[in-house]
């Protein structure tokens, strides 16, 4: 079945540094969604990408979908403490969401 | 418009007992999905239901687990004879009818944290 691999598992950054998480698949993805889950919370939808090479921005967050539609990335510029949480990519496959393992953003004290 | 409601938020059961998890989708949503999340992992799809119908249960364990979404009332995920390995967070999500379910955003409930002693 379809799988999405997400790296890294953790990223420790100083507040103000940038953060990036990557999502890859061996097969072409029809779409990619990104979610954020705060500690102890539930996933919250951030965005969906469907077009090859698509780039979308939400304030300090930049989402990209690769030209071959096999990879995607989320980049956060100048991280803030409110960005702490785990960021998941997910792909819709029929009725299911196939999830990456997530990247946990940790702000160094 | 209230979001997706799940109860209980926390549930403790002893091995061999039954666990019943409830999910009320957002108003106007007739598509319900259940996911399981183990600590430090992503979510794993379990089952997709529409009112009175199970559409896809390919992620459900074959034994002890069942789900329903009756005409009236919430969706129920039922786990019989729980074991320690069932301890996890169980999330319910819903999506609206308009545009079909294929590309819609899924709205998640707060989850039920099940602990099996």
Short mmCIF file of C-alpha atoms in Angstrom, two decimals, chain A residues 8-108:
data_model
loop_
_atom_site.label_atom_id
_atom_site.label_comp_id
_atom_site.label_asym_id
_atom_site.label_seq_id
_atom_site.Cartn_x
_atom_site.Cartn_y
_atom_site.Cartn_z
CA UNK A 8 13.52 14.08 10.56
CA UNK A 9 11.77 12.56 13.55
CA UNK A 10 12.83 15.45 15.79
CA UNK A 11 14.31 18.87 15.20
CA UNK A 12 15.70 21.00 18.00
CA UNK A 13 16.02 24.68 17.14
CA UNK A 14 16.73 27.90 18.95
CA UNK A 15 13.83 30.30 18.90
CA UNK A 16 14.22 32.41 15.79
CA UNK A 17 15.91 29.68 13.74
CA UNK A 18 14.22 28.02 10.78
CA UNK A 19 12.63 24.56 10.73
CA UNK A 20 12.01 22.19 7.84
CA UNK A 21 10.31 18.81 7.59
CA UNK A 22 10.27 16.58 4.53
CA UNK A 23 7.80 14.04 3.28
CA UNK A 24 8.64 11.46 0.58
CA UNK A 25 6.88 8.69 -1.27
CA UNK A 26 8.08 6.08 -3.76
CA UNK A 27 4.83 6.53 -5.71
CA UNK A 28 3.14 9.59 -7.13
CA UNK A 29 0.88 11.31 -4.64
CA UNK A 30 -2.46 12.67 -5.79
CA UNK A 31 -2.40 15.22 -2.99
CA UNK A 32 -0.61 16.02 0.25
CA UNK A 33 -2.05 17.51 3.39
CA UNK A 34 -0.18 18.98 6.34
CA UNK A 35 -1.37 18.92 9.95
CA UNK A 36 -0.06 20.28 13.23
CA UNK A 37 -0.57 18.51 16.53
CA UNK A 38 0.25 20.32 19.76
CA UNK A 39 1.41 18.20 22.73
CA UNK A 40 -1.64 16.45 24.17
CA UNK A 41 -3.82 17.84 21.39
CA UNK A 42 -5.40 16.68 18.20
CA UNK A 43 -4.30 17.15 14.57
CA UNK A 44 -5.30 20.45 13.04
CA UNK A 45 -5.43 20.82 9.28
CA UNK A 46 -2.98 23.36 7.86
CA UNK A 47 -3.15 23.02 4.10
CA UNK A 48 -3.67 20.75 1.10
CA UNK A 49 -1.50 20.72 -2.04
CA UNK A 50 -2.63 19.02 -5.23
CA UNK A 51 -0.68 20.53 -8.15
CA UNK A 52 2.80 19.60 -9.29
CA UNK A 53 5.33 22.19 -8.12
CA UNK A 54 2.75 23.99 -6.01
CA UNK A 55 4.01 26.43 -3.37
CA UNK A 56 1.72 27.93 -0.76
CA UNK A 57 2.49 30.30 2.07
CA UNK A 58 0.79 30.96 5.38
CA UNK A 59 2.61 33.77 7.19
CA UNK A 60 5.92 32.17 8.25
CA UNK A 61 5.02 28.72 6.88
CA UNK A 62 5.91 27.70 3.32
CA UNK A 63 4.56 24.46 1.83
CA UNK A 64 5.92 22.89 -1.34
CA UNK A 65 4.80 19.98 -3.50
CA UNK A 66 7.50 18.48 -5.71
CA UNK A 67 7.38 18.57 -9.48
CA UNK A 68 7.08 14.78 -9.62
CA UNK A 69 4.47 14.83 -6.83
CA UNK A 70 6.54 12.39 -4.81
CA UNK A 71 7.76 14.74 -2.13
CA UNK A 72 6.67 17.71 -0.10
CA UNK A 73 8.16 20.02 2.49
CA UNK A 74 7.07 22.42 5.18
CA UNK A 75 9.42 25.25 6.11
CA UNK A 76 8.91 27.57 9.06
CA UNK A 77 10.89 30.79 9.11
CA UNK A 78 12.02 32.28 12.43
CA UNK A 79 10.37 29.79 14.74
CA UNK A 80 8.41 30.97 17.76
CA UNK A 81 7.37 29.10 20.91
CA UNK A 82 3.84 28.87 19.53
CA UNK A 83 5.20 26.69 16.70
CA UNK A 84 6.04 23.86 19.10
CA UNK A 85 4.31 20.60 18.22
CA UNK A 86 4.48 17.74 15.77
CA UNK A 87 3.96 18.37 12.08
CA UNK A 88 2.49 15.56 10.00
CA UNK A 89 2.12 15.10 6.30
CA UNK A 90 -0.73 12.91 5.09
CA UNK A 91 -1.94 11.71 1.72
CA UNK A 92 -5.54 10.98 0.81
CA UNK A 93 -5.88 7.52 -0.70
CA UNK A 94 -9.50 6.75 -1.43
CA UNK A 95 -11.16 7.43 1.90
CA UNK A 96 -8.10 7.05 4.07
CA UNK A 97 -5.47 9.48 5.17
CA UNK A 98 -2.06 7.83 5.04
CA UNK A 99 0.13 9.58 7.61
CA UNK A 100 3.82 10.22 7.91
CA UNK A 101 5.38 9.57 11.31
CA UNK A 102 5.66 13.30 12.02
CA UNK A 103 8.45 15.69 12.86
CA UNK A 104 8.50 17.09 16.37
CA UNK A 105 9.62 20.70 16.61
CA UNK A 106 11.38 21.38 19.90
CA UNK A 107 12.51 24.85 20.91
CA UNK A 108 15.74 24.78 22.90
#
